[in-house]
mmCIF file of C-alpha atoms in Angstrom:
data_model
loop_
_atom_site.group_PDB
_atom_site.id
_atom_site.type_symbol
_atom_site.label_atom_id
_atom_site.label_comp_id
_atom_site.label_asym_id
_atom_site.label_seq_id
_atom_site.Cartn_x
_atom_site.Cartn_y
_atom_site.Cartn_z
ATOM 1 C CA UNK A 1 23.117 10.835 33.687
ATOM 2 C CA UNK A 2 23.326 11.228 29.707
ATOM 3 C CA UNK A 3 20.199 12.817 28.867
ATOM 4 C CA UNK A 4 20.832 12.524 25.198
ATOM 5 C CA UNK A 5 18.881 9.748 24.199
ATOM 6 C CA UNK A 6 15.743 11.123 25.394
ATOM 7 C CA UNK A 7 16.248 14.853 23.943
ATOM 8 C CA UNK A 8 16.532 12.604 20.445
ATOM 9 C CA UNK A 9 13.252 11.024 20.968
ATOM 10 C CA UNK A 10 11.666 14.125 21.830
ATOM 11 C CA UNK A 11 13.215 16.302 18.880
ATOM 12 C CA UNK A 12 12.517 12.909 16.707
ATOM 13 C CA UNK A 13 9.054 12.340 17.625
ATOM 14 C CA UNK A 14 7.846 16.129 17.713
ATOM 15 C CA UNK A 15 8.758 16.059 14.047
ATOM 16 C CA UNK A 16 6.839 12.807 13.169
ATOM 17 C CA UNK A 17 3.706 14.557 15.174
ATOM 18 C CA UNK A 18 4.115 17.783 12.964
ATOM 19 C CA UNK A 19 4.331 15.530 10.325
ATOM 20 C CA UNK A 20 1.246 13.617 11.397
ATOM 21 C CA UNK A 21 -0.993 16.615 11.766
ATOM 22 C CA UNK A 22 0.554 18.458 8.471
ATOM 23 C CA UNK A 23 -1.010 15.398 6.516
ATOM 24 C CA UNK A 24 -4.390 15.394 8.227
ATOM 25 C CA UNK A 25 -4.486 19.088 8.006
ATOM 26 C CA UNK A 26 -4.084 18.366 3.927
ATOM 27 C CA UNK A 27 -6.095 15.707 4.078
ATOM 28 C CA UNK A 28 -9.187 16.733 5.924
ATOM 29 C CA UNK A 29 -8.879 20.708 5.037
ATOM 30 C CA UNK A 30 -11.914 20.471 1.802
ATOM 31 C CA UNK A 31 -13.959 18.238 4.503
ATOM 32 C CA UNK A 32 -17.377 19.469 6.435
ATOM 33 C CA UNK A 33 -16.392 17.890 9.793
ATOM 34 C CA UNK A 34 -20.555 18.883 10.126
ATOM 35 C CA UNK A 35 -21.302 16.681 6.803
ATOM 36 C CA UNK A 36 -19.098 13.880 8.617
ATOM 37 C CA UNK A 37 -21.110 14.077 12.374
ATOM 38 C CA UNK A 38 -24.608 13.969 9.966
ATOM 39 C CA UNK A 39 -23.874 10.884 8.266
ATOM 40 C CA UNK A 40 -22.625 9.349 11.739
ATOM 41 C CA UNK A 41 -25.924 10.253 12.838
ATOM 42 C CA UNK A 42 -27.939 8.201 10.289
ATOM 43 C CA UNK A 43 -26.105 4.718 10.297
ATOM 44 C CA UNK A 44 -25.926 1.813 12.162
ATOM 45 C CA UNK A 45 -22.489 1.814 13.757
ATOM 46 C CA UNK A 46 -21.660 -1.662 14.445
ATOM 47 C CA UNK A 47 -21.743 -2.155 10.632
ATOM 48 C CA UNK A 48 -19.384 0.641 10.391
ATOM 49 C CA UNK A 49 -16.952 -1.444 13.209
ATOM 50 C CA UNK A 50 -17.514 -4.386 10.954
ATOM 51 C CA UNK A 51 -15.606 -1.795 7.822
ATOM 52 C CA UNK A 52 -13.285 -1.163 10.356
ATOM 53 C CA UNK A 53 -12.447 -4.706 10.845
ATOM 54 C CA UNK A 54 -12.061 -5.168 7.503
ATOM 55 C CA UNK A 55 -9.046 -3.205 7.894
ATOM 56 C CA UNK A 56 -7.950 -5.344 10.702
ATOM 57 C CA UNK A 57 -8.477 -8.512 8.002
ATOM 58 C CA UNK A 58 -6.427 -6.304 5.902
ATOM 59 C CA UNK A 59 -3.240 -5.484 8.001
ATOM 60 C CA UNK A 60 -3.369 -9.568 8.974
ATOM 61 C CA UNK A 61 -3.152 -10.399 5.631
ATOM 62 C CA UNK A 62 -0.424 -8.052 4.843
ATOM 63 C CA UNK A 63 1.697 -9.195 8.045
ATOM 64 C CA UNK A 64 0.774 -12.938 7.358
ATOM 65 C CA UNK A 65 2.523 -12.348 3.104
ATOM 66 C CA UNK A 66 5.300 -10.467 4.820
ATOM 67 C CA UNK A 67 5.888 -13.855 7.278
ATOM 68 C CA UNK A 68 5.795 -15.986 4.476
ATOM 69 C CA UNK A 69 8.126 -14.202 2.538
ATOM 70 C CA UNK A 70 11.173 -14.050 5.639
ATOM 71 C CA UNK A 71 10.021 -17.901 6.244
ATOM 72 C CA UNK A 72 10.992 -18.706 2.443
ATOM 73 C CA UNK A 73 14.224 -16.906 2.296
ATOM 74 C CA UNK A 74 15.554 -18.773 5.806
ATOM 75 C CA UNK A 75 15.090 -15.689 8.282
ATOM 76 C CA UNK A 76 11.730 -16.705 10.413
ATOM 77 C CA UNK A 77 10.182 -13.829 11.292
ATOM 78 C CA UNK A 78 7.399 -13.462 14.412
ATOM 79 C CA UNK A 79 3.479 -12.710 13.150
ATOM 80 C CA UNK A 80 3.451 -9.484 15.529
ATOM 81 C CA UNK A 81 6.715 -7.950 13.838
ATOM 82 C CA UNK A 82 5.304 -8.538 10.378
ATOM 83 C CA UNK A 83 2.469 -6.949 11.503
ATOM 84 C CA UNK A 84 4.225 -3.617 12.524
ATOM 85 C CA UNK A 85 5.871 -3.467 9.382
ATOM 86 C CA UNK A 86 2.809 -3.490 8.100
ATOM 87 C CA UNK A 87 1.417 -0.945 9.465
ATOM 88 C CA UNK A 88 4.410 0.761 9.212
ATOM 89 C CA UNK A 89 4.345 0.109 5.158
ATOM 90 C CA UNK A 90 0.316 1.800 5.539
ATOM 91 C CA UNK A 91 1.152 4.668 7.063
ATOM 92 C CA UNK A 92 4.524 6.108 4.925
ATOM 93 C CA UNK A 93 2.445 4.427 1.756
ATOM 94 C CA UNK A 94 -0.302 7.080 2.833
ATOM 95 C CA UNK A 95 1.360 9.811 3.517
ATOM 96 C CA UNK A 96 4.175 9.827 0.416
ATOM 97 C CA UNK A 97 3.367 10.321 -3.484
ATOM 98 C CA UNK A 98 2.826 7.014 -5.374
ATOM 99 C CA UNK A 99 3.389 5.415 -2.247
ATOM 100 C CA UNK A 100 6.990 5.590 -2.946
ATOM 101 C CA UNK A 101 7.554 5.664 0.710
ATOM 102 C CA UNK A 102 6.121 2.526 2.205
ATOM 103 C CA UNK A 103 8.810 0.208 1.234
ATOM 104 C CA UNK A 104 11.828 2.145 2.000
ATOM 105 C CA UNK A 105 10.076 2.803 5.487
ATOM 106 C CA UNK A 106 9.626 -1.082 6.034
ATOM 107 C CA UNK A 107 13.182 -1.959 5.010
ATOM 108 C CA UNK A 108 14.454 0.340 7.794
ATOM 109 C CA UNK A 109 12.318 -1.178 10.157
ATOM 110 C CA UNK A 110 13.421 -4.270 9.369
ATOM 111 C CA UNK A 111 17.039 -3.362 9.033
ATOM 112 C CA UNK A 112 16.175 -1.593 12.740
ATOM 113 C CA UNK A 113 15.130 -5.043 14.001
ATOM 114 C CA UNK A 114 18.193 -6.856 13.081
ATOM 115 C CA UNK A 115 17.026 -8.553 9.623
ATOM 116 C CA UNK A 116 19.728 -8.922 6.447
ATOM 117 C CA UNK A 117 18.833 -6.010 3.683
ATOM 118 C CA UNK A 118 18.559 -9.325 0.666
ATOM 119 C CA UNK A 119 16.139 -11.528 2.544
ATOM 120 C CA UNK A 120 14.450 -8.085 3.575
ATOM 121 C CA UNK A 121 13.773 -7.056 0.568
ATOM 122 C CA UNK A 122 12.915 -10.179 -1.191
ATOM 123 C CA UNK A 123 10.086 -10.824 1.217
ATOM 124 C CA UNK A 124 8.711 -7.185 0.391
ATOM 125 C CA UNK A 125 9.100 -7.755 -3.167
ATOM 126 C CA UNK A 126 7.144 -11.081 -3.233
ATOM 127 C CA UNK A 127 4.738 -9.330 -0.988
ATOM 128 C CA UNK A 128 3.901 -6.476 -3.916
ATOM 129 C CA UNK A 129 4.022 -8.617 -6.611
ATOM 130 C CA UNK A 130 1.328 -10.942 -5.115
ATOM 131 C CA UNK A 131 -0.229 -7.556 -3.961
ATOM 132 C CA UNK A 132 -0.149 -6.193 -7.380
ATOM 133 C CA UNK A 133 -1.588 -9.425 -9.089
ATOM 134 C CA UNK A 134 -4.449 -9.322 -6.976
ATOM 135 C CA UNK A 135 -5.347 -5.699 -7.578
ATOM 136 C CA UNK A 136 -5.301 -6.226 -11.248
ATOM 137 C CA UNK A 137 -7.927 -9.340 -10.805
ATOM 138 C CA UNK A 138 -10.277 -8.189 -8.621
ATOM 139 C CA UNK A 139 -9.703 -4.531 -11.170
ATOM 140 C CA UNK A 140 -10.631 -6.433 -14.466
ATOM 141 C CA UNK A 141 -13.535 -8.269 -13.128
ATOM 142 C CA UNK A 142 -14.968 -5.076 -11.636
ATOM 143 C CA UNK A 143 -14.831 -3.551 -15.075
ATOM 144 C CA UNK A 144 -16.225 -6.545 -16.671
ATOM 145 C CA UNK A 145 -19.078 -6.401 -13.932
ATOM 146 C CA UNK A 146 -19.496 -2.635 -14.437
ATOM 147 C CA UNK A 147 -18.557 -1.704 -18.053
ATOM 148 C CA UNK A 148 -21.879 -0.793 -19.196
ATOM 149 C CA UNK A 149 -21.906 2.109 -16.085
ATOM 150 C CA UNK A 150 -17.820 2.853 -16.467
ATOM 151 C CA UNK A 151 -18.087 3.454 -20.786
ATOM 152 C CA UNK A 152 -21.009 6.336 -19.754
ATOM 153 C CA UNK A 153 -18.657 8.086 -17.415
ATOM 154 C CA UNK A 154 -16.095 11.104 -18.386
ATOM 155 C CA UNK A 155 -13.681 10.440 -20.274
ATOM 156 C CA UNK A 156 -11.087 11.101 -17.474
ATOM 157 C CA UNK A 157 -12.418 7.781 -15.902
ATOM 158 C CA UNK A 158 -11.845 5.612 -18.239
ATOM 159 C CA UNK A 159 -8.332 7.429 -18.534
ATOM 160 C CA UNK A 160 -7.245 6.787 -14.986
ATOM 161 C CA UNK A 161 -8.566 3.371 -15.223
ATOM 162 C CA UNK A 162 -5.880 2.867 -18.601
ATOM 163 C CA UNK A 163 -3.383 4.082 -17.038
ATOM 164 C CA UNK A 164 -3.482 2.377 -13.852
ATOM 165 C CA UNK A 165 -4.839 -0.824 -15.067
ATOM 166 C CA UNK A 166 -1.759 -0.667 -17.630
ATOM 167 C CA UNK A 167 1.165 0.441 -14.728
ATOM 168 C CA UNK A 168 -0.037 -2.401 -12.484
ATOM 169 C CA UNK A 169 -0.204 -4.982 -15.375
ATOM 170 C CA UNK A 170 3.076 -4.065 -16.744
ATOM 171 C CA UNK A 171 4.452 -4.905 -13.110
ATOM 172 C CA UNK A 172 2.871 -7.797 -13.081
ATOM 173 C CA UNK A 173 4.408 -9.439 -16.702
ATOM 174 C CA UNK A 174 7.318 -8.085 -15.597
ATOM 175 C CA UNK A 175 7.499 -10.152 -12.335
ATOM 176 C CA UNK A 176 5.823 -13.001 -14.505
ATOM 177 C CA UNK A 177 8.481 -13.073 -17.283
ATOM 178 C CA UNK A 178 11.420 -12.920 -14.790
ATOM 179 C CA UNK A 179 9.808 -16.172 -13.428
ATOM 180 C CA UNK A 180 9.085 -18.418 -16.473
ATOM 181 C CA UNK A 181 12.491 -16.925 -18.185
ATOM 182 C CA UNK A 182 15.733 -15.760 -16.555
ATOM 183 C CA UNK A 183 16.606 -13.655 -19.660
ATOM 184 C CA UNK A 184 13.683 -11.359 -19.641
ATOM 185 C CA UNK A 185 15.319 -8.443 -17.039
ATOM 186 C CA UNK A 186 18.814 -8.923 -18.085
ATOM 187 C CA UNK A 187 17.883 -8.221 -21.635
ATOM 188 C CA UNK A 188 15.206 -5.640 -20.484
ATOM 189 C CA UNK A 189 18.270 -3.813 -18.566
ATOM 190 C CA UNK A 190 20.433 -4.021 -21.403
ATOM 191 C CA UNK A 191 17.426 -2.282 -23.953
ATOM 192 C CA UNK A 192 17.790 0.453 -21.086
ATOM 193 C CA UNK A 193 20.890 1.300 -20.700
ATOM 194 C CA UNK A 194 21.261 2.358 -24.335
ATOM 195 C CA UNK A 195 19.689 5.544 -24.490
ATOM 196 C CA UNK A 196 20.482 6.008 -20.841
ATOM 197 C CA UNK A 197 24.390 5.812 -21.595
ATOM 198 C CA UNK A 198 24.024 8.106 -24.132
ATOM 199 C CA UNK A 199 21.383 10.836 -22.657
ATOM 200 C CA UNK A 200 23.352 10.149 -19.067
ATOM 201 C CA UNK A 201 27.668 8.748 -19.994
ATOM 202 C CA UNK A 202 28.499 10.398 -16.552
ATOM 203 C CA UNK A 203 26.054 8.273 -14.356
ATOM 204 C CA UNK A 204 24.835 5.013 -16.869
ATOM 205 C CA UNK A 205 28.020 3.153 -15.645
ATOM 206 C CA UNK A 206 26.840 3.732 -11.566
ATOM 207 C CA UNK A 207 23.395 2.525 -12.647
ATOM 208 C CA UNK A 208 24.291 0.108 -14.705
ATOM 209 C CA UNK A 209 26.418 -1.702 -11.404
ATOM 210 C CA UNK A 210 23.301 -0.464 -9.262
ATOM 211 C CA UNK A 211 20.756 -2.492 -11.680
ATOM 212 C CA UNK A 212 22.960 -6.074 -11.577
ATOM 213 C CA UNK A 213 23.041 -5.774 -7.551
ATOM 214 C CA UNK A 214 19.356 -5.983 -7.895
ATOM 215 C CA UNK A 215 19.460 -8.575 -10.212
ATOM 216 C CA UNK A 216 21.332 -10.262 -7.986
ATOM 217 C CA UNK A 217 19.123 -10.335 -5.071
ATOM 218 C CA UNK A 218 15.641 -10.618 -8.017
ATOM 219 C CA UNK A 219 17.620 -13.908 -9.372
ATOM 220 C CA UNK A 220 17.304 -15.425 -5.539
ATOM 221 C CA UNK A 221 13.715 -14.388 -5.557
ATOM 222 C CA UNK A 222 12.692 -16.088 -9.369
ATOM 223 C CA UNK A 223 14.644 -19.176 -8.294
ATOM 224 C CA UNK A 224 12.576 -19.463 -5.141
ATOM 225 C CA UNK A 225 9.465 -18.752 -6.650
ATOM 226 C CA UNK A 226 9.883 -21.766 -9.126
ATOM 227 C CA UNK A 227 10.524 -24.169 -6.422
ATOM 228 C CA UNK A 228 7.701 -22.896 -3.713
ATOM 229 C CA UNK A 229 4.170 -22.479 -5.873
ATOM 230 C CA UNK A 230 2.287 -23.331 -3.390
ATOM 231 C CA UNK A 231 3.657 -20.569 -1.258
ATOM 232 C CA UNK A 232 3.239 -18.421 -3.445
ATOM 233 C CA UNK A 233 -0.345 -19.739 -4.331
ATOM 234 C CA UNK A 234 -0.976 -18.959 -0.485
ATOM 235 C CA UNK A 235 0.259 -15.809 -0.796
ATOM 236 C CA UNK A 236 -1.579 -14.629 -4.183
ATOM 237 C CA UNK A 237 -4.835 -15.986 -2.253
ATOM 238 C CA UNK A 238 -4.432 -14.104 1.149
ATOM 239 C CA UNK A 239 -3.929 -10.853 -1.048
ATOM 240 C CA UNK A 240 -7.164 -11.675 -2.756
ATOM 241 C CA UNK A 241 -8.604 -12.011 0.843
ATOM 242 C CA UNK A 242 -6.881 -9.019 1.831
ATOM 243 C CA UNK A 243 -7.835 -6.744 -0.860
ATOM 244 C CA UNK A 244 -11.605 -8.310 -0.694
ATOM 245 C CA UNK A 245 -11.477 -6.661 2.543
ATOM 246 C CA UNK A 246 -10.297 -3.536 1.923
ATOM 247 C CA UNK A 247 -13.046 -3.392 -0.950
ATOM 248 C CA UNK A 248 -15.570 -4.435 0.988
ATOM 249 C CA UNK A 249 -16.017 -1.317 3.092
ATOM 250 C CA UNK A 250 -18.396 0.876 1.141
ATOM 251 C CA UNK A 251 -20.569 -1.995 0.941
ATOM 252 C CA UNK A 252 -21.069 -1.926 4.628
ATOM 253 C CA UNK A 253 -21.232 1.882 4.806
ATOM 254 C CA UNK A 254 -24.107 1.408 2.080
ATOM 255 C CA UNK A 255 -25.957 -1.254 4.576
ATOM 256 C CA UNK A 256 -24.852 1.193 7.481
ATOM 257 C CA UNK A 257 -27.456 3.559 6.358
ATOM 258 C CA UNK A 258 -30.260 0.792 6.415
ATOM 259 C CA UNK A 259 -29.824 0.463 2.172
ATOM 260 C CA UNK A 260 -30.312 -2.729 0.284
ATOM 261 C CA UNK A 261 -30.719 -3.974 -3.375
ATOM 262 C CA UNK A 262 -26.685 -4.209 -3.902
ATOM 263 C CA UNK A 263 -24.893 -6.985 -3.458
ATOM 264 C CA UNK A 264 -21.349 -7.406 -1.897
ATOM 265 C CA UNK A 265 -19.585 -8.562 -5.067
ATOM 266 C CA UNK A 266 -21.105 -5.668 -6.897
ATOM 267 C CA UNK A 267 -20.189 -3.304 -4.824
ATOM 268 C CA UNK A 268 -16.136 -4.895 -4.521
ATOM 269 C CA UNK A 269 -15.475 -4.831 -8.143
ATOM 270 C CA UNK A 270 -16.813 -1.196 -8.521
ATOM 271 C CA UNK A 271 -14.671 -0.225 -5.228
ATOM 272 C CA UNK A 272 -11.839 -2.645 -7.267
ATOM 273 C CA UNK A 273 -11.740 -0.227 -10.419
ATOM 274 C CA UNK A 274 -11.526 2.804 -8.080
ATOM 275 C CA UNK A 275 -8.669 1.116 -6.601
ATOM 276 C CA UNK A 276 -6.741 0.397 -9.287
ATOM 277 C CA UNK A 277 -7.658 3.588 -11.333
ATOM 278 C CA UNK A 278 -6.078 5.934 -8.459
ATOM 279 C CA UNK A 279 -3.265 3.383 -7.033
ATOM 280 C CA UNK A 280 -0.651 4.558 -9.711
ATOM 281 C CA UNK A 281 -1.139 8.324 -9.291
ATOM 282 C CA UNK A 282 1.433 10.559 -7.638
ATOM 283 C CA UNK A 283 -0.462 11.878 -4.693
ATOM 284 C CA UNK A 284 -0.046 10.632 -1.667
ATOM 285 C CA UNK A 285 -2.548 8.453 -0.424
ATOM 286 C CA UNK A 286 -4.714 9.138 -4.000
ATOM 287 C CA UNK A 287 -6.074 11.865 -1.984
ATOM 288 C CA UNK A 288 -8.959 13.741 -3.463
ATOM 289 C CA UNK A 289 -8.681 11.562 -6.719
ATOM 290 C CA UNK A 290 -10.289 8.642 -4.530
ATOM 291 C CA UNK A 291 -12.754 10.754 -3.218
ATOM 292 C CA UNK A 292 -13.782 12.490 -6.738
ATOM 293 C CA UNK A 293 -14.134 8.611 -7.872
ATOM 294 C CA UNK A 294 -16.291 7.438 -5.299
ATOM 295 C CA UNK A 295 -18.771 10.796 -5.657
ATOM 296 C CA UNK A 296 -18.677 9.716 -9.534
ATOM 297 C CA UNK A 297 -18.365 6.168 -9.167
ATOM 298 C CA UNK A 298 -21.199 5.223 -6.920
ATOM 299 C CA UNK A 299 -23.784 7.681 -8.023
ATOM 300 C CA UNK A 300 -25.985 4.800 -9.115
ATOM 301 C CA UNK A 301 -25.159 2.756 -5.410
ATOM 302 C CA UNK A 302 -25.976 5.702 -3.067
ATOM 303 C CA UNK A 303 -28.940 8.096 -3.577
ATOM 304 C CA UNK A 304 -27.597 11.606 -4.039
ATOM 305 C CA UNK A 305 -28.697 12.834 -1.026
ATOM 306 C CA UNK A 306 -26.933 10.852 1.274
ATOM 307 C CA UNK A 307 -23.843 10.329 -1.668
ATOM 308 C CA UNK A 308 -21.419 12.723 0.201
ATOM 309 C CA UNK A 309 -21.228 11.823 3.269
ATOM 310 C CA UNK A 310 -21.438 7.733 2.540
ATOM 311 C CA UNK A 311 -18.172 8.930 0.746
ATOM 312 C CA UNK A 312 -17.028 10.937 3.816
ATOM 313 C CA UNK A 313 -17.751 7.639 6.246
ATOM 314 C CA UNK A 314 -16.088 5.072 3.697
ATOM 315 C CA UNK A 315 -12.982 7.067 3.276
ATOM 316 C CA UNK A 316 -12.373 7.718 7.030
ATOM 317 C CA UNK A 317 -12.871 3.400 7.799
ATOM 318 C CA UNK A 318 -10.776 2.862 5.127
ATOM 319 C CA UNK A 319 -7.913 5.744 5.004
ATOM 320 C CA UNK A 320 -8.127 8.860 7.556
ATOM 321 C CA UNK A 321 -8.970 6.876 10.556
ATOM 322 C CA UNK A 322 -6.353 4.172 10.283
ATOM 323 C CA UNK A 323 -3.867 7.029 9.259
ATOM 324 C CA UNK A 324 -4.233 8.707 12.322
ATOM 325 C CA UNK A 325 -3.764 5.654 14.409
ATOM 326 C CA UNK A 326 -0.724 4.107 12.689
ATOM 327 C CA UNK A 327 0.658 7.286 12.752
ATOM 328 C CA UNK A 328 0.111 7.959 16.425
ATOM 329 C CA UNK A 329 1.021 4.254 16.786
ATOM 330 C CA UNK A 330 4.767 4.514 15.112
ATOM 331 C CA UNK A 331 5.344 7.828 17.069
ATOM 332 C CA UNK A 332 4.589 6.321 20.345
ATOM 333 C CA UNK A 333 7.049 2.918 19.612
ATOM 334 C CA UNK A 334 9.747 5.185 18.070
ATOM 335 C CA UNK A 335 9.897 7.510 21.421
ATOM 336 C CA UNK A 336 9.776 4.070 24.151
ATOM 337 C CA UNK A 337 12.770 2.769 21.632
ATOM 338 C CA UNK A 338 14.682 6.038 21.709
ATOM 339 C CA UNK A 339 14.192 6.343 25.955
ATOM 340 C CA UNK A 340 14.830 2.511 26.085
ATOM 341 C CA UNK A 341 17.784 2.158 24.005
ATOM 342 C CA UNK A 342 21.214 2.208 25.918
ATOM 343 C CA UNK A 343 24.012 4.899 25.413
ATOM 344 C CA UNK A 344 27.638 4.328 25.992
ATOM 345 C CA UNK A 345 29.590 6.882 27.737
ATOM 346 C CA UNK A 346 33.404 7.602 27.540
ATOM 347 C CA UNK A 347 35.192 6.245 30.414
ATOM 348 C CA UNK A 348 38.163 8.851 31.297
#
């Protein structure tokens, strides 16, 4: 019997493990596990399960965009493959700087699964850009709600909040202007490729081919986002939903520990600016930025006492907790698919 197959899956999946505990060990290293076991102490826990739902809500709505997307481009795909490539999109978004990782991750999942690279990848990208559109929303009203509280913070605040409120909205009217005119990324590509062929003669022609394959495949995606709107209405909605969600979670920490005077909208659009002020940032998973935010951001939400470890409890709901189980999740699937898949052996 050919053992090979299942020495790969345990050689394969020990590394993803190491992998997995190397990031918690980063992550959780400046964390009082004793701070953490406190503030579990003083809440209500089924309003913490109803933050961890939220999360549930959230990976739905990610798997339900991704579905949407296949559906438009011809390749149906099922609701409970979407929703492992979400997950799967979480977990290497978490764990690699700028997120950078995610979609790479998802393609080869897909790929894996027996799905075309173009309709692939046009479902992702329809996915982010509806992604991205909500983000910057749900950003700018929390500053509007909040800019009396966010204009008396450091200076650095208001910084990150430029920077990533400008990344995200460049992506945006990017994605926009591709879609009302077809000229916008061709000529964009061409104001590129100036400097680059003369900083870069040796490698501007490979990226210059590179960059009209992708137009290719982008061209597909413009033309079928003028002809579906209400698709992509759908989709631009269940990212609102999705994101609303994911927001939501400190505001049920904050009624975890028996606190009231906020409301939920209040408490979404300040979560929404800490969101899109750490998003863009090359660390993976934003980690310590988001936490530095929330102990700054939500000084007037939480009393100080109790400030700490409502950020400890809102982060692991939201991040450490569904890191560790994707994580342990993907490593489990990849080692049944490495034992289950066949090998062929040489026949004398």
């Amino acid at each position: 019997m050919n053992k090979l197959p299942w020495k790969k899956g345990v050689l394969c999946g020990s590394f993803f493990l190491l992998l997995l505990g190397l990031t918690f060990y980063l992550v959780l290293k400046g964390q009082e596990p004793g701070q953490l076991a406190a503030a579990l102490k003083q809440v209500n826990l089924p309003l913490l399960g109803v933050g961890a739902c939220c999360m549930g809500i959230f990976f739905c709505c990610e798997a339900k965009n991704i579905q949407r997307g296949f559906t438009l481009f011809g390749s149906p795909v099922s609701f409970s493959s979407c929703l492992l490539y979400a997950i799967t999109g979480f977990f290497f978004s978490s764990v690699t700087p700028s997120a950078s990782g995610g979609q790479p991750m998802q393609l080869y999942v897909m790929y894996r699964d027996g799905h075309a690279p173009a309709p692939s990848a046009l479902a992702l990208l329809l996915d982010f850009f509806s992604f991205q559109l909500a983000a910057v929303v749900l950003g700018l009203v929390g500053f509007f709600l909040h800019q009396t509280q966010l204009f008396l913070m450091p200076h650095g605040v208001m910084l990150c909040f430029l920077v990533g409120a400008v990344l995200n909205l460049f992506t945006v009217i990017l994605l926009t202007g591709a879609v009302v005119s077809p000229r916008v990324l061709p000529a964009l590509g061409r104001g590129l490729m100036h400097p680059l062929r003369r900083f870069f003669p040796r490698r501007a022609a490979d990226w210059e081919a590179w960059g009209k394959n992708q137009w290719k495949d982008l061209r597909q995606c413009v033309q079928c986002c003028r002809t579906h709107k209400k698709q992509l209405a759908a989709m631009f909605l269940t990212s609102l939903v999705q994101l609303t969600a994911y927001h939501s979670i400190p505001f049920w920490v904050y009624l975890a520990f028996g606190l009231s005077g906020q409301s939920l909208w209040h408490v979404v659009g300040l979560q929404a600016v800490l969101f899109l002020s750490v998003s863009s940032l090359p660390l993976p998973g934003a980690v310590g930025l988001t936490e530095g935010g929330f102990l700054l951001l939500y000084q007037t939400i939480f009393p100080a006492a109790i400030l700490p470890g409502a950020m400890l409890l809102s982060r692991s709901v939201s991040f450490y907790l569904f890191l560790l189980l994707s994580g342990v999740f993907l490593a489990v699937r990849f080692l049944l698919l490495t034992w289950q898949t066949p090998v062929l052996t040489k026949t004398a």
